[in-house]
C-alpha cells in the first residue's frame, strides 16, 4: 500500500490525487520510459519508475535532450540512470531507495523539478535493498521511517508516498495469496488515500481485482496499482479505465490475449524512438509473450534492427536511427585536435551517415567492409605512401559508439551514425572510407565490377583468390583500380 502523508492530504484532495486512479507499479528493469509511456497511452493515471538508490540520483548530471523531449540523468561515466519525458512530468512518481533522511532529501531535490511525486521504497524484500537497510528493512525501524518522511515533508514540494506493503509479508512471494484482511485493516485505520497493490494474481489466472470498484469493495482502498498484469499485457490499463469511466455491473476487466503482439510492437517502437537498448526490450518481451513464436525469434537476436525485422518495422527503424544520429549540433562529436587532424581543411575528414546492419549487409556481400578496405590498401597504389587503416572508437551517449577510420594522419573517414557496439562502429567507418574513395556505391550493395583485383571478395570460392592472379595480371589490375577511384583520391596521399 502507498500511504500519503497526512500533512499533504488537503492539497492532494483538492485535485483528487491518488483517488480513483489506476497506476503503473515500480518494477525493476520494466518501469522505464518506454513502458511508462505505453501505460499512459492505455489509460494509466500515474506511472512509477523502478527503484533508484538515493546516492545514485544525487551524483547524476542532468541534461536536456531536445531531440527526445526528455531530461537525462546520467552518472559521471555517462551511464543513463533515468530518462523523463515532458509528457509524463505531471504523472510521474520516482521511487527512491533510501535509509538516510539527508540522502533522501538530496535525491528528492535532484528530481523535484522533473516529476510529480517521490515514493520511498519500504516494501521490497530482496536482499539488494534490505542489506542496505532499505526496502522492507525500514519496517523494523519506525523512528527512522518517521525521520525520513518528516524531512521530506518539511523541505520538499513533491507529493510524497510511502511504500509499506502489498498485502503480504517480506518472506512471501507473488505465488502466495494476498492478505486482504491486512489491506482492509490498514485502509480503515487512516483517512488518507490508500493504493492497493499485489492483487493481479498469476499469469494463468489474472484474478478479479482489475476493477477499482471491486478493489474498494474488498479492500477499502481508494486506487489500484498494477504490476505483473501490466508487464504481461499493458493494454490492461485500457480495460480497467473503460470500467472506471462507465457505469457497469461488471467487476472484472476482460483483457484480450490476442492484443499482446500489438502491445509488444508499440513497446518496441518506443524503445527505438527513445534510444533504449535491445536488452531492455528482450527482457520485457520475454515477460510478456513468453513462448510466443515471435519471442522465440527475438531471443536469438543481438541487434535492435533484427528485432524490428521480426515485427515488420525495418523502415521505421531506419527512419528513427537517422533522426537519432542528428542529436548534436555539429555533424559528429569528434575532437579534431585530439585526432591531430584539421577538419576545416580539404584534407580533413569525410563524414556522412551510414548504419552498418550486419544481417542486411551479409545478404549483399560475403565479407565485411573492413576486409575489403584492407585488401584495397594492400595494393600499394597510393603514390608510394604507406597507407595502414587505423580505427579509433569513442563512446557516445548511452551504450553507443562512433569510430574514425584513419588511412593517414591527415585523411580520415567516419559515419555520423552511432552504433550499438565497437565492432559495428568500425565496420561503418570502413564503409564510409570505401564509399568515399569510390570502391563501393552509396547503397553499398556491390563492389564495382570493373575492379578485378577485388573480384575474389565477391565469392568464397578459393579459385578466385589472389593466388590465381599472375604478376602481369596484378599490374593490369592496379591500373584498372586506379581508374575506378575518384579522381582526387590519390592526391590525398601525396
Coordinates of C-alpha atoms in Angstrom, one line a residue:
X1 CA 0.0 0.0 0.0
X2 CA 1.0 3.6 -0.6
X3 CA 0.0 5.9 2.2
X4 CA 0.2 9.6 1.6
X5 CA 1.4 11.8 4.5
X6 CA -1.4 13.5 6.4
X7 CA 0.2 16.9 6.1
X8 CA -0.2 16.6 2.3
X9 CA -3.7 15.3 2.3
X10 CA -5.5 18.7 2.0
X11 CA -3.6 19.8 -1.1
X12 CA -3.9 16.4 -2.6
X13 CA -7.6 16.1 -2.1
X14 CA -8.1 19.5 -3.9
X15 CA -7.1 17.7 -7.1
X16 CA -8.3 14.2 -6.0
X17 CA -4.8 12.9 -6.4
X18 CA -4.3 9.2 -5.9
X19 CA -8.1 8.7 -5.5
X20 CA -10.0 6.5 -8.0
X21 CA -6.7 6.0 -10.0
X22 CA -5.0 3.2 -11.9
X23 CA -1.3 3.3 -11.5
X24 CA 1.7 1.5 -13.1
X25 CA 3.8 0.0 -10.3
X26 CA 7.5 0.3 -9.8
X27 CA 9.1 -2.8 -11.4
X28 CA 12.9 -3.4 -11.7
X29 CA 14.0 -3.5 -15.3
X30 CA 10.4 -2.9 -16.5
X31 CA 9.2 0.6 -15.4
X32 CA 11.5 2.5 -17.7
X33 CA 10.4 5.3 -20.1
X34 CA 9.0 3.1 -22.9
X35 CA 6.8 1.1 -20.6
X36 CA 5.7 4.2 -18.7
X37 CA 4.7 6.0 -21.9
X38 CA 2.9 2.9 -23.1
X39 CA 0.9 2.7 -19.8
X40 CA -0.1 6.3 -20.2
X41 CA -1.3 5.6 -23.8
X42 CA -3.5 2.8 -22.5
X43 CA -5.1 4.9 -19.7
X44 CA -2.9 4.8 -16.6
X45 CA -3.4 7.9 -14.4
X46 CA 0.1 7.7 -12.8
X47 CA 3.3 5.8 -13.5
X48 CA 6.2 4.9 -11.2
X49 CA 9.8 4.4 -12.0
X50 CA 11.8 1.5 -10.9
X51 CA 13.7 1.9 -7.6
X52 CA 16.7 4.2 -7.9
X53 CA 19.1 4.4 -5.0
X54 CA 19.4 7.9 -3.4
X55 CA 23.1 8.3 -3.8
X56 CA 23.0 7.3 -7.4
X57 CA 20.5 10.0 -8.1
X58 CA 22.5 12.6 -6.2
X59 CA 25.6 12.2 -8.3
X60 CA 23.7 12.4 -11.6
X61 CA 24.4 15.1 -14.2
X62 CA 21.1 16.3 -15.6
X63 CA 20.9 17.4 -19.2
X64 CA 18.2 18.4 -21.6
X65 CA 17.7 16.1 -24.6
X66 CA 15.8 18.3 -27.0
X67 CA 15.8 15.6 -29.7
X68 CA 13.8 13.3 -27.5
X69 CA 12.0 16.0 -25.5
X70 CA 13.4 14.4 -22.4
X71 CA 15.7 15.1 -19.4
X72 CA 18.5 12.7 -19.0
X73 CA 20.0 11.8 -15.6
X74 CA 23.5 10.3 -16.1
X75 CA 26.2 9.1 -13.8
X76 CA 29.7 10.5 -14.1
X77 CA 30.7 7.7 -16.6
X78 CA 27.7 8.7 -18.7
X79 CA 25.6 5.7 -17.8
X80 CA 21.9 6.6 -18.2
X81 CA 20.1 6.3 -14.9
X82 CA 16.8 7.9 -15.7
X83 CA 15.1 9.5 -18.7
X84 CA 12.0 11.6 -18.1
X85 CA 9.8 12.7 -20.9
X86 CA 8.0 16.1 -20.9
X87 CA 4.7 14.3 -21.4
X88 CA 4.9 12.3 -18.1
X89 CA 6.2 15.1 -15.9
X90 CA 2.8 15.7 -14.1
X91 CA 2.1 11.9 -13.8
X92 CA 5.4 10.5 -12.8
X93 CA 6.4 9.3 -9.3
X94 CA 10.1 8.5 -8.9
X95 CA 10.7 5.7 -6.4
X96 CA 13.8 6.1 -4.2
X97 CA 15.6 3.5 -2.2
X98 CA 17.0 5.1 0.9
X99 CA 17.8 4.5 4.6
X100 CA 19.0 8.1 5.3
X101 CA 16.9 11.2 5.7
X102 CA 19.6 13.5 4.4
X103 CA 20.4 11.5 1.3
X104 CA 16.6 11.0 0.7
X105 CA 16.2 14.8 0.7
X106 CA 19.1 15.4 -1.6
X107 CA 17.8 12.8 -4.1
X108 CA 14.3 14.3 -3.9
X109 CA 15.6 17.8 -4.5
X110 CA 17.5 16.4 -7.5
X111 CA 14.4 15.2 -9.3
X112 CA 11.9 17.8 -7.8
X113 CA 11.6 19.9 -10.9
X114 CA 11.0 17.0 -13.2
X115 CA 8.3 14.8 -11.7
X116 CA 5.0 14.9 -9.8
X117 CA 6.0 12.9 -6.7
X118 CA 8.5 10.8 -4.9
X119 CA 8.0 7.3 -3.4
X120 CA 10.1 5.8 -0.6
X121 CA 10.5 2.1 -1.1
X122 CA 9.6 0.3 2.1
X123 CA 8.3 -2.9 0.7
X124 CA 11.0 -4.6 -1.4
X125 CA 12.0 -7.9 0.4
X126 CA 15.0 -8.6 -1.9
X127 CA 18.5 -8.6 -0.4
X128 CA 19.9 -5.9 -2.6
X129 CA 17.5 -3.5 -0.8
X130 CA 17.3 -4.9 2.7
X131 CA 21.1 -5.4 3.0
X132 CA 21.5 -1.7 2.9
X133 CA 18.7 -1.0 5.4
X134 CA 16.3 0.0 2.6
X135 CA 13.0 -1.5 1.3
X136 CA 11.3 -3.9 3.8
X137 CA 14.1 -3.4 6.3
X138 CA 12.8 0.0 7.1
X139 CA 9.6 -1.5 8.6
X140 CA 11.7 -2.6 11.5
X141 CA 12.8 1.0 12.2
X142 CA 9.7 3.1 12.6
X143 CA 11.6 6.1 14.1
X144 CA 13.9 6.0 11.1
X145 CA 10.9 6.0 8.8
X146 CA 9.4 9.0 10.6
X147 CA 12.7 10.9 10.3
X148 CA 12.9 10.3 6.5
X149 CA 9.3 11.3 5.9
X150 CA 9.3 14.3 8.1
X151 CA 12.5 15.6 6.5
X152 CA 10.9 15.3 3.0
X153 CA 7.5 16.8 4.1
X154 CA 9.2 19.9 5.6
X155 CA 11.7 20.5 2.8
X156 CA 10.3 19.2 -0.4
X157 CA 7.4 20.3 -2.5
X158 CA 6.9 17.0 -4.2
X159 CA 3.9 14.8 -3.4
X160 CA 5.1 12.0 -1.1
X161 CA 4.1 8.4 -0.9
X162 CA 5.4 5.6 1.4
X163 CA 5.6 2.0 0.2
X164 CA 4.6 0.0 3.2
X165 CA 3.1 -3.3 2.0
X166 CA 1.5 -5.2 -0.9
X167 CA -0.7 -7.3 1.4
X168 CA 2.0 -9.8 2.2
X169 CA 4.9 -10.4 4.5
X170 CA 8.6 -9.9 3.5
X171 CA 9.1 -13.6 3.4
X172 CA 6.3 -14.2 1.0
X173 CA 6.4 -14.1 -2.8
X174 CA 3.9 -13.4 -5.6
X175 CA 2.7 -17.0 -5.7
X176 CA 1.4 -16.6 -2.1
X177 CA -2.2 -15.4 -1.5
X178 CA -2.6 -11.8 -0.7
X179 CA -3.9 -11.0 2.8
X180 CA -7.0 -8.9 2.1
X181 CA -7.8 -8.6 5.8
X182 CA -4.4 -6.9 6.3
X183 CA -5.0 -4.4 3.5
X184 CA -8.5 -3.6 4.8
X185 CA -7.1 -3.1 8.3
X186 CA -4.6 -0.6 7.1
X187 CA -7.1 1.2 4.8
X188 CA -9.7 1.5 7.6
X189 CA -7.2 2.9 10.1
X190 CA -6.4 6.1 8.1
X191 CA -8.3 8.8 6.4
X192 CA -5.8 9.4 3.6
X193 CA -5.7 7.8 0.1
X194 CA -4.6 4.1 0.1
X195 CA -3.4 2.4 -3.1
X196 CA -3.8 -1.4 -3.3
X197 CA -1.0 -3.3 -4.9
X198 CA -0.3 -7.0 -5.3
X199 CA -3.7 -8.1 -6.4
X200 CA -3.0 -9.1 -10.0
X201 CA -3.0 -12.9 -9.5
X202 CA -1.0 -15.3 -11.7
X203 CA -0.3 -15.2 -15.4
X204 CA -2.7 -18.2 -15.8
X205 CA -5.4 -16.8 -13.5
X206 CA -5.2 -12.9 -13.5
X207 CA -7.9 -12.7 -10.8
X208 CA -10.8 -10.3 -10.4
X209 CA -9.0 -7.3 -8.9
X210 CA -8.9 -5.4 -12.1
X211 CA -11.8 -3.1 -11.3
X212 CA -11.4 -0.1 -8.9
X213 CA -15.0 -0.6 -7.6
X214 CA -14.2 -4.2 -6.8
X215 CA -10.9 -3.2 -5.1
X216 CA -12.8 -0.6 -3.0
X217 CA -15.4 -3.2 -2.0
X218 CA -13.0 -5.9 -1.0
X219 CA -10.1 -3.9 0.5
X220 CA -11.4 -0.4 1.3
X221 CA -8.6 1.1 -0.8
X222 CA -9.0 4.2 -3.0
X223 CA -7.0 3.2 -6.0
X224 CA -5.4 0.3 -7.8
X225 CA -1.7 -0.2 -8.6
X226 CA -0.9 -2.8 -11.4
X227 CA 2.4 -4.6 -11.6
X228 CA 2.6 -8.0 -13.2
X229 CA -0.6 -7.7 -15.2
X230 CA 0.8 -4.6 -16.9
X231 CA 4.1 -6.4 -17.5
X232 CA 2.2 -9.3 -19.1
X233 CA -0.1 -7.1 -21.2
X234 CA 0.0 -3.3 -20.8
X235 CA -3.4 -2.9 -22.5
X236 CA -4.9 -4.0 -19.2
X237 CA -5.0 -0.2 -18.3
X238 CA -7.4 0.3 -21.2
X239 CA -9.7 -2.4 -19.8
X240 CA -9.6 -1.0 -16.2
X241 CA -10.1 2.6 -17.5
X242 CA -13.1 1.5 -19.5
X243 CA -14.7 0.0 -16.4
X244 CA -13.9 3.1 -14.4
X245 CA -15.4 5.5 -16.9
X246 CA -18.7 3.7 -17.5
X247 CA -21.5 2.5 -15.3
X248 CA -21.3 -1.2 -15.4
X249 CA -22.3 -4.1 -13.2
X250 CA -19.1 -5.9 -14.2
X251 CA -16.3 -6.1 -11.6
X252 CA -13.6 -7.7 -13.8
X253 CA -11.7 -6.3 -16.8
X254 CA -11.6 -8.6 -19.8
X255 CA -8.1 -8.5 -21.3
X256 CA -7.7 -9.6 -24.9
X257 CA -4.8 -12.0 -25.1
X258 CA -4.6 -11.6 -28.8
X259 CA -3.6 -7.9 -28.3
X260 CA -0.3 -8.8 -26.7
X261 CA 1.6 -8.8 -30.1
X262 CA 0.3 -5.3 -30.9
X263 CA 1.3 -4.2 -27.4
X264 CA 4.8 -5.7 -27.9
X265 CA 5.1 -3.8 -31.2
X266 CA 4.2 -0.5 -29.7
X267 CA 6.6 -1.0 -26.9
X268 CA 9.3 -1.8 -29.4
X269 CA 8.6 1.5 -31.3
X270 CA 9.0 3.4 -28.0
X271 CA 12.3 1.6 -27.3
X272 CA 13.7 2.6 -30.8
X273 CA 12.4 6.2 -30.7
X274 CA 13.8 6.9 -27.2
X275 CA 17.1 5.1 -27.7
X276 CA 16.7 2.2 -25.3
X277 CA 19.0 -0.8 -25.7
X278 CA 17.8 -4.1 -27.2
X279 CA 18.5 -5.9 -23.9
X280 CA 15.7 -4.0 -22.1
X281 CA 13.2 -4.8 -24.8
X282 CA 14.1 -8.5 -25.0
X283 CA 13.6 -8.8 -21.2
X284 CA 10.2 -7.1 -21.3
X285 CA 9.2 -9.2 -24.3
X286 CA 10.1 -12.5 -22.6
X287 CA 8.0 -11.5 -19.6
X288 CA 5.1 -10.5 -21.9
X289 CA 4.9 -13.0 -24.8
X290 CA 6.7 -15.9 -23.1
X291 CA 6.7 -18.9 -25.6
X292 CA 5.1 -17.0 -28.4
X293 CA 6.9 -17.7 -31.8
X294 CA 8.0 -14.1 -32.1
X295 CA 9.5 -14.2 -28.7
X296 CA 11.5 -17.3 -29.7
X297 CA 12.8 -15.5 -32.7
X298 CA 13.7 -12.3 -30.8
X299 CA 15.5 -14.4 -28.2
X300 CA 18.2 -15.2 -30.7
X301 CA 18.8 -11.7 -31.9
X302 CA 21.5 -9.3 -30.8
X303 CA 20.6 -6.1 -32.7
X304 CA 17.6 -3.8 -32.5
X305 CA 17.4 -3.8 -36.3
X306 CA 16.9 -7.6 -36.2
X307 CA 14.2 -7.3 -33.6
X308 CA 12.4 -4.7 -35.7
X309 CA 12.6 -7.0 -38.7
X310 CA 10.5 -9.6 -36.8
X311 CA 7.7 -7.1 -36.5
X312 CA 8.0 -5.6 -40.0
X313 CA 9.4 -2.3 -38.7
X314 CA 12.6 -2.2 -40.8
X315 CA 11.7 1.2 -42.4
X316 CA 10.6 2.6 -39.1
X317 CA 14.0 1.6 -37.6
X318 CA 16.0 3.2 -40.4
X319 CA 14.0 6.4 -40.1
X320 CA 14.4 6.7 -36.4
X321 CA 18.1 5.8 -36.4
X322 CA 18.7 8.6 -39.0
X323 CA 16.8 11.0 -36.7
X324 CA 18.7 9.9 -33.6
X325 CA 22.0 10.3 -35.4
X326 CA 21.4 14.1 -35.7
X327 CA 21.3 14.6 -32.0
X328 CA 24.2 17.0 -31.8
X329 CA 24.5 20.5 -33.4
X330 CA 27.7 19.5 -35.2
X331 CA 27.8 16.7 -37.7
X332 CA 29.6 14.5 -35.3
X333 CA 31.2 14.8 -31.8
X334 CA 34.8 14.3 -32.8
X335 CA 37.7 16.2 -31.3
X336 CA 39.8 17.1 -34.3
X337 CA 42.6 18.5 -32.2
X338 CA 42.9 15.3 -30.2
X339 CA 42.9 13.3 -33.5
X340 CA 45.6 15.6 -34.9
X341 CA 43.5 16.5 -37.8
X342 CA 42.2 19.8 -39.2
X343 CA 38.5 19.3 -40.1
X344 CA 38.4 22.7 -41.8
X345 CA 41.0 21.8 -44.4
X346 CA 40.3 20.0 -47.6
X347 CA 42.5 17.2 -46.4
X348 CA 40.5 16.6 -43.2
X349 CA 37.8 14.1 -42.6
X350 CA 35.0 12.9 -44.8
X351 CA 31.7 12.1 -43.0
X352 CA 28.2 11.0 -43.8
X353 CA 25.6 8.8 -42.1
X354 CA 25.9 5.1 -42.6
X355 CA 24.4 2.4 -40.4
X356 CA 26.1 -1.0 -40.5
X357 CA 23.3 -3.6 -40.3
X358 CA 25.1 -6.9 -40.4
X359 CA 22.0 -9.1 -41.1
X360 CA 21.2 -6.9 -44.1
X361 CA 24.8 -6.4 -45.3
X362 CA 25.7 -10.1 -45.3
X363 CA 23.0 -10.8 -47.8
X364 CA 24.8 -8.4 -50.2
X365 CA 28.4 -9.3 -49.7
X366 CA 30.1 -12.3 -48.1
X367 CA 32.8 -10.2 -46.4
X368 CA 32.6 -7.0 -44.2
X369 CA 33.8 -3.5 -45.2
X370 CA 37.0 -3.7 -43.1
X371 CA 38.2 -6.8 -45.0
X372 CA 37.6 -5.1 -48.3
X373 CA 39.3 -1.9 -47.2
X374 CA 42.5 -3.8 -46.1
X375 CA 42.5 -5.8 -49.3
X376 CA 42.4 -2.4 -51.2
X377 CA 45.2 -0.7 -49.3
X378 CA 47.4 -3.7 -49.7
X379 CA 47.5 -3.0 -53.5
X380 CA 50.2 -0.3 -52.8
X381 CA 48.7 2.3 -55.3
X382 CA 48.8 5.4 -53.1
X383 CA 51.7 7.1 -54.8
X384 CA 54.3 5.4 -52.6
X385 CA 52.6 6.4 -49.3
X386 CA 52.3 3.6 -46.8
X387 CA 48.6 3.5 -46.0
X388 CA 47.6 1.5 -43.0
X389 CA 44.0 1.7 -41.8
X390 CA 43.7 2.5 -38.1
X391 CA 40.4 2.6 -36.2
X392 CA 39.7 4.7 -33.2
X393 CA 36.4 4.3 -31.4
X394 CA 34.9 6.7 -28.8
X395 CA 31.8 6.2 -26.6
X396 CA 28.8 8.4 -27.4
X397 CA 25.8 8.7 -25.1
X398 CA 24.3 5.6 -23.6
X399 CA 26.0 2.4 -24.9
X400 CA 26.7 3.9 -28.4
X401 CA 29.9 4.2 -30.3
X402 CA 31.4 6.3 -33.1
X403 CA 34.5 5.4 -34.9
X404 CA 37.1 7.2 -37.1
X405 CA 39.0 5.3 -39.8
X406 CA 42.4 6.8 -40.4
X407 CA 44.2 6.0 -43.6
X408 CA 46.9 8.5 -42.8
X409 CA 47.3 11.1 -40.0
X410 CA 45.5 13.7 -42.2
X411 CA 43.0 11.6 -44.0
X412 CA 40.1 10.0 -42.1
X413 CA 36.5 8.8 -42.6
X414 CA 33.7 8.4 -40.2
X415 CA 29.9 8.0 -40.0
X416 CA 27.6 10.3 -38.1
X417 CA 25.6 7.3 -37.2
X418 CA 26.0 6.0 -33.6
X419 CA 26.4 2.2 -33.5
X420 CA 25.5 -0.1 -30.6
X421 CA 28.9 -1.7 -30.3
X422 CA 32.5 -1.0 -31.2
X423 CA 32.7 -3.7 -34.0
X424 CA 29.8 -2.3 -35.9
X425 CA 31.2 1.3 -35.5
X426 CA 34.4 0.2 -37.1
X427 CA 32.6 -1.5 -40.0
X428 CA 30.6 1.6 -40.5
X429 CA 33.7 3.8 -40.7
X430 CA 35.3 1.4 -43.1
X431 CA 32.2 1.5 -45.3
X432 CA 32.4 5.3 -45.4
X433 CA 36.0 5.1 -46.4
X434 CA 35.1 2.7 -49.3
X435 CA 32.3 4.8 -50.5
X436 CA 34.3 8.0 -50.2
X437 CA 37.1 6.5 -52.3
X438 CA 34.6 5.1 -54.9
X439 CA 35.2 1.5 -54.2
X440 CA 31.5 1.0 -53.4
X441 CA 28.3 2.7 -54.4
X442 CA 26.3 4.7 -51.9
X443 CA 23.9 1.8 -51.4
X444 CA 26.9 -0.5 -50.5
X445 CA 25.2 -3.3 -52.4
X446 CA 28.1 -4.2 -54.7
X447 CA 31.8 -3.9 -55.3
X448 CA 32.2 -2.2 -58.7
X449 CA 32.5 -4.9 -61.3
X450 CA 35.5 -3.2 -63.1
X451 CA 37.8 -3.9 -60.2
X452 CA 39.2 -7.3 -61.0
X453 CA 41.7 -7.1 -58.2
X454 CA 38.9 -7.3 -55.7
X455 CA 36.6 -9.6 -57.5
X456 CA 37.6 -12.6 -55.3
X457 CA 35.8 -10.9 -52.4
X458 CA 32.5 -11.4 -54.2
X459 CA 32.8 -15.2 -53.7
X460 CA 34.0 -17.6 -51.1
X461 CA 35.4 -19.8 -53.9
X462 CA 39.1 -20.3 -53.3
X463 CA 39.7 -20.5 -57.0
X464 CA 39.0 -16.7 -57.1
X465 CA 41.7 -15.9 -54.6
X466 CA 44.8 -13.7 -55.3
X467 CA 46.9 -16.9 -55.7
X468 CA 45.4 -17.4 -59.2
X469 CA 46.5 -13.9 -60.4
X470 CA 49.8 -13.6 -62.3
X471 CA 52.2 -10.8 -61.9
X472 CA 51.2 -9.2 -65.2
X473 CA 47.5 -9.5 -64.4
X474 CA 48.1 -7.9 -61.0
X475 CA 49.9 -5.0 -62.7
X476 CA 47.0 -4.5 -65.1
X477 CA 44.5 -4.8 -62.2
X478 CA 46.3 -2.0 -60.4
X479 CA 45.9 0.3 -63.4
X480 CA 42.2 -0.6 -63.7
X481 CA 41.8 0.1 -60.0
X482 CA 43.4 3.5 -60.2
X483 CA 40.8 4.5 -62.8
X484 CA 38.0 3.4 -60.6
X485 CA 38.9 5.6 -57.6
X486 CA 37.6 9.1 -57.6
X487 CA 40.0 11.4 -59.5
X488 CA 41.1 13.4 -56.4
X489 CA 41.5 10.4 -54.0
X490 CA 45.1 9.6 -54.9
X491 CA 46.1 13.2 -54.5
X492 CA 45.2 12.9 -50.8
X493 CA 48.1 10.7 -50.1
X494 CA 50.9 12.7 -51.7

